[in-house]
mmCIF file of C-alpha atoms in Angstrom:
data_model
loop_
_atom_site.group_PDB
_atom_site.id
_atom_site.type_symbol
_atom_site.label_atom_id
_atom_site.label_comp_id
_atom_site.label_asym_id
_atom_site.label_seq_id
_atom_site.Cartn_x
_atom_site.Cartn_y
_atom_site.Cartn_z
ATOM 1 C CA UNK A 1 0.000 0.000 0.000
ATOM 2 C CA UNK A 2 1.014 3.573 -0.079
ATOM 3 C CA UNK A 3 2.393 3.854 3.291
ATOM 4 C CA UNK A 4 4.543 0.349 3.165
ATOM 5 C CA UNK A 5 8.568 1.055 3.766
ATOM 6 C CA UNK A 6 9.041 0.274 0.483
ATOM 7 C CA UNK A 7 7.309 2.908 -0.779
ATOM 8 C CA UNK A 8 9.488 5.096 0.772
ATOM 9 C CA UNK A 9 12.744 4.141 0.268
ATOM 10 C CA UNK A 10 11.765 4.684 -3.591
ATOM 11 C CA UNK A 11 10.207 8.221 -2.979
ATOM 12 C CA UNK A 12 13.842 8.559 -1.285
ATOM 13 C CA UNK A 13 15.803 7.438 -3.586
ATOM 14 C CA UNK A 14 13.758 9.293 -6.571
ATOM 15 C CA UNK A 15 14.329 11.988 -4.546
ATOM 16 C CA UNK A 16 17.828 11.980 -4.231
ATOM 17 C CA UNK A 17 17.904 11.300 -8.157
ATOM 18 C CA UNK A 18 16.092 14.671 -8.161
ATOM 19 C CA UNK A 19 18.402 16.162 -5.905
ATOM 20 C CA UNK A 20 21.053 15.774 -8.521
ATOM 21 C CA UNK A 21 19.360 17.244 -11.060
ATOM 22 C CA UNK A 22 19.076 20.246 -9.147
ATOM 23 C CA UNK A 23 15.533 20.098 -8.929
ATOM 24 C CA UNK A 24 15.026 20.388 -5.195
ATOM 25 C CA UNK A 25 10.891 21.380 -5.361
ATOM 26 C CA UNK A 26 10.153 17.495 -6.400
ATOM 27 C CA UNK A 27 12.901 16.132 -4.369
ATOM 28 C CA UNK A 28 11.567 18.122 -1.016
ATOM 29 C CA UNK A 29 7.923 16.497 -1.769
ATOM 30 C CA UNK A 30 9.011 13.430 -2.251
ATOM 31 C CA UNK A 31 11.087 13.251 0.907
ATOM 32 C CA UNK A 32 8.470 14.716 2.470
ATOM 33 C CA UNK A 33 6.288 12.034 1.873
ATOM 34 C CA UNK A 34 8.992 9.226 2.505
ATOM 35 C CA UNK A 35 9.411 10.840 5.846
ATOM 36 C CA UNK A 36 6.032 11.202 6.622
ATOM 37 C CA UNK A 37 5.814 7.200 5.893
ATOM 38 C CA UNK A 38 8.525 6.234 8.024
ATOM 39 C CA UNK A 39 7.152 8.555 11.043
ATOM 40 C CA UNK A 40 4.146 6.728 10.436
ATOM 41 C CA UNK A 41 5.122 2.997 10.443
ATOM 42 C CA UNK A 42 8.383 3.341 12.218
ATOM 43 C CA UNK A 43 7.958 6.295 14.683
ATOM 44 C CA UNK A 44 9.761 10.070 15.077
ATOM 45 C CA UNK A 45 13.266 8.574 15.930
ATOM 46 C CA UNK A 46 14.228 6.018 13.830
ATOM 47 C CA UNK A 47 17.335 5.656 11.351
ATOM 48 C CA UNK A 48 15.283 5.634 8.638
ATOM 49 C CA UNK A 49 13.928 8.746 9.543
ATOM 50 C CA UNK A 50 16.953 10.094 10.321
ATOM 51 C CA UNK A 51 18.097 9.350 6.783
ATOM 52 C CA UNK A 52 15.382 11.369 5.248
ATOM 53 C CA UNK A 53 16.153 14.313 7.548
ATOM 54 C CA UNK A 54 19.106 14.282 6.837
ATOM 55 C CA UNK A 55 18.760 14.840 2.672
ATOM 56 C CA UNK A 56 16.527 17.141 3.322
ATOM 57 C CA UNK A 57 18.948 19.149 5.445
ATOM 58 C CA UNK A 58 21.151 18.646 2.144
ATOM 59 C CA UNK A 59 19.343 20.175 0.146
ATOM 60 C CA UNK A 60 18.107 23.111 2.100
ATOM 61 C CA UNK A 61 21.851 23.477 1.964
ATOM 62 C CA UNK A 62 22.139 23.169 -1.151
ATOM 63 C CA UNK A 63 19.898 25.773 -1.811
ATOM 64 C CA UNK A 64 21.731 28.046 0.762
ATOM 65 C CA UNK A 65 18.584 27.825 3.189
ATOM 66 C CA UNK A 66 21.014 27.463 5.993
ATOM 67 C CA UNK A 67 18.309 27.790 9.180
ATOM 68 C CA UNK A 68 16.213 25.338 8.096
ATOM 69 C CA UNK A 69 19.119 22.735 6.680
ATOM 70 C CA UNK A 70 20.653 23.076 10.372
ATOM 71 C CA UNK A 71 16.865 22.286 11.663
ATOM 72 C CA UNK A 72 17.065 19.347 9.314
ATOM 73 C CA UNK A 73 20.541 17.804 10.791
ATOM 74 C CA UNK A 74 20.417 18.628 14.174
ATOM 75 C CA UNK A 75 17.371 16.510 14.191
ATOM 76 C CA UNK A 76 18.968 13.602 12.254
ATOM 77 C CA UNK A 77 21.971 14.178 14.428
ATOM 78 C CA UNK A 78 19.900 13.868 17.435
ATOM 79 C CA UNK A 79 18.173 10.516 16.044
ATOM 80 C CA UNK A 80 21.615 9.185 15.612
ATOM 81 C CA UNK A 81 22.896 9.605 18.651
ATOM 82 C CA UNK A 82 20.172 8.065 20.417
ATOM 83 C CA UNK A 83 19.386 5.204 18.295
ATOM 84 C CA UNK A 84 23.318 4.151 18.057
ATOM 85 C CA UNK A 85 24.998 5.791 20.520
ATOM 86 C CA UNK A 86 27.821 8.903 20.346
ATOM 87 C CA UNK A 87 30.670 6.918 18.598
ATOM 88 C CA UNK A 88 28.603 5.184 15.518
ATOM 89 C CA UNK A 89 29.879 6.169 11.944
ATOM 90 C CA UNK A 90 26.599 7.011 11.036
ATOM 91 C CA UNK A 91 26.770 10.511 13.529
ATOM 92 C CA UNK A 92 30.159 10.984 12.413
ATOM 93 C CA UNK A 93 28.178 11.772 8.875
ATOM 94 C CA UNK A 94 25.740 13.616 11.010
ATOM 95 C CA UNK A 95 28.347 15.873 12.318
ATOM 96 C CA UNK A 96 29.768 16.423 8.918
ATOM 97 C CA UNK A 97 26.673 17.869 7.483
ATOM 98 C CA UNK A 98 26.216 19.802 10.126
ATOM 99 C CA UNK A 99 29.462 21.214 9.965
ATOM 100 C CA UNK A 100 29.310 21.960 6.985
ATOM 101 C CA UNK A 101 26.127 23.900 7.084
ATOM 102 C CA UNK A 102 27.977 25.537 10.382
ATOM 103 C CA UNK A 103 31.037 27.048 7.887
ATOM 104 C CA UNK A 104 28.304 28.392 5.425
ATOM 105 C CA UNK A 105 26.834 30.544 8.628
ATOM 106 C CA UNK A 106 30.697 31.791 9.449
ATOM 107 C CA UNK A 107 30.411 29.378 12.665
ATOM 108 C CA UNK A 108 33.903 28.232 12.034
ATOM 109 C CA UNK A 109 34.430 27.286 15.733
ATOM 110 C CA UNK A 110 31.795 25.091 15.986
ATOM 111 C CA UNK A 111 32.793 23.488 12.826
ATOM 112 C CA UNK A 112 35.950 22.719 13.558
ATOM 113 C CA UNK A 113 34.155 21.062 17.025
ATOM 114 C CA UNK A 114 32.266 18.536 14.974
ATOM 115 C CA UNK A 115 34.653 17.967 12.157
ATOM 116 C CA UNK A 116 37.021 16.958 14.581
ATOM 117 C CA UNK A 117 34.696 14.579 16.575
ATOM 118 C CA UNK A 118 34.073 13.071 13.068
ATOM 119 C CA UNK A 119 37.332 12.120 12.712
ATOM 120 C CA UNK A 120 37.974 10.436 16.017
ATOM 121 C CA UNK A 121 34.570 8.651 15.569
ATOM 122 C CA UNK A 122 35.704 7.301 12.424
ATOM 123 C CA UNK A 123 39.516 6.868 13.506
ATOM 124 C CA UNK A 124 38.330 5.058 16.443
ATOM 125 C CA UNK A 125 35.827 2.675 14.053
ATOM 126 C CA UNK A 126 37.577 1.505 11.363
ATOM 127 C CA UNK A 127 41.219 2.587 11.885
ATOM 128 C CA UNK A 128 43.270 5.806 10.396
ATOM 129 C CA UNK A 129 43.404 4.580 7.021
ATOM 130 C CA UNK A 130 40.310 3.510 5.872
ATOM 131 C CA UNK A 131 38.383 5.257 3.064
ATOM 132 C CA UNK A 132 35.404 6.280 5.281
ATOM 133 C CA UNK A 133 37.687 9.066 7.150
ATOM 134 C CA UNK A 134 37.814 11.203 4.237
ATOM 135 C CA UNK A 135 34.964 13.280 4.438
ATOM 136 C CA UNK A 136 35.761 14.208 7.629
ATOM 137 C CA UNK A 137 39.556 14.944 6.528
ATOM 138 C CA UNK A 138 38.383 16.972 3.697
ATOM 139 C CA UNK A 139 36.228 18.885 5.407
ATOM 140 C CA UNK A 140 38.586 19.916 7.759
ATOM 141 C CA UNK A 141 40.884 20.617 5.716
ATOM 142 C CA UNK A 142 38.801 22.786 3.827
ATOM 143 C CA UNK A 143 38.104 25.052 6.828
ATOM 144 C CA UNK A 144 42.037 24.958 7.748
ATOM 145 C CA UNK A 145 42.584 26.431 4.006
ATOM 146 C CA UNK A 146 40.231 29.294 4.504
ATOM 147 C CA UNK A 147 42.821 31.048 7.230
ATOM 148 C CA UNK A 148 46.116 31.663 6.682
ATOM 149 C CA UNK A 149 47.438 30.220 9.969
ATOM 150 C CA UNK A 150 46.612 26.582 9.804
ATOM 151 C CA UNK A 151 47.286 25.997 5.443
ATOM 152 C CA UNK A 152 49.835 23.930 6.835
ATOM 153 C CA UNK A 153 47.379 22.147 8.259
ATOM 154 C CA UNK A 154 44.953 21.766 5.700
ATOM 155 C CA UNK A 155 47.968 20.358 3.678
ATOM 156 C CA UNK A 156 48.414 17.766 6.077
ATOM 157 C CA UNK A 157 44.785 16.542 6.034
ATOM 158 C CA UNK A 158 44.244 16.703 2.149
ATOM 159 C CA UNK A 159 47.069 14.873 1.882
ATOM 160 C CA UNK A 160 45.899 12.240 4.645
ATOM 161 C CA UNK A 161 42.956 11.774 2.376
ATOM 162 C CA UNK A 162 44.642 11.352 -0.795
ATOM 163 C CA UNK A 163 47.239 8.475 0.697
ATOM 164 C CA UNK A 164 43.858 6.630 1.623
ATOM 165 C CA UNK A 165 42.386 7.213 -1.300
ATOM 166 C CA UNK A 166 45.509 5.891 -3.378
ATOM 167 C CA UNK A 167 45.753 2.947 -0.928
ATOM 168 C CA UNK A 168 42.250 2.416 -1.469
ATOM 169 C CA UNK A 169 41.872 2.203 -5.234
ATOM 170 C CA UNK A 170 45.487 2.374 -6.588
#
């Protein structure tokens, strides 16, 4: 039926699909709608709904709506964290997007705050070479470059990400 999980992991993924495109009106329904679904048959503070909270965030972001994107990930954040605990990969993304919506509002500091507990997350999950730290490394490292003091820095962590990238895929 039209409220079955199913049903909304494709209005999700459609969504996404339209989220690439660059046509965020259709995507925002149809996550919408996937969201409202999982609410529904899974309850307010589930992974799944997490998820779609999360891609929504993105692509208030995307669209430089920067209030409502960090309404969007503090919730998924919050969801996260209390359906996996503080140290699950899964907030480590979490944090990224909400970092990254933080450097967009000039709230370096607090960037810096989550990018960094990212990275530990991730260090401390799968190790300080694996592929899945490089978001958090990149993102970093891309607030480092913006001030002159810490390029040395962002240096350091691009190139972190590229040696696990090469070591990853040759």
């Amino acid at each position: 039926g039209p409220d079955h999980p199913e049903v909304a992991i494709g209005l999700h993924n459609l969504a996404i699909l339209y989220r690439t495109m660059g046509r965020f009106a259709p995507a925002i329904n149809l996550l919408s709608r996937s969201l409202a679904i999982n609410e529904k048959v899974f309850g307010v503070e589930h992974p799944d709904v997490a998820l779609n909270l999360s891609v929504l965030g993105s692509i208030y972001k995307d669209q430089a709506l920067y209030l409502k994107a960090e309404k969007f990930h503090r919730r998924s954040l919050a969801i996260r964290e209390k359906s996996f605990g503080p140290d699950h990969p899964d907030v480590a993304s979490s944090l990224v997007n909400l970092g990254i919506v933080y450097v967009q509002q000039g709230r370096h500091a607090e960037a810096e705050l989550l990018y960094k507990r990212s990275l530990r997350i991730l260090e401390k999950a799968f190790g300080p070479d694996h592929l899945n730290l490089s978001p958090s490394l990149i993102s970093l490292g891309n607030l480092y470059s913006k001030y002159s003091a810490y390029l040395a820095e962002a240096k350091t962590l691009y190139e972190r990400s590229k040696e696990i990238k090469v070591k990853a895929f040759g």
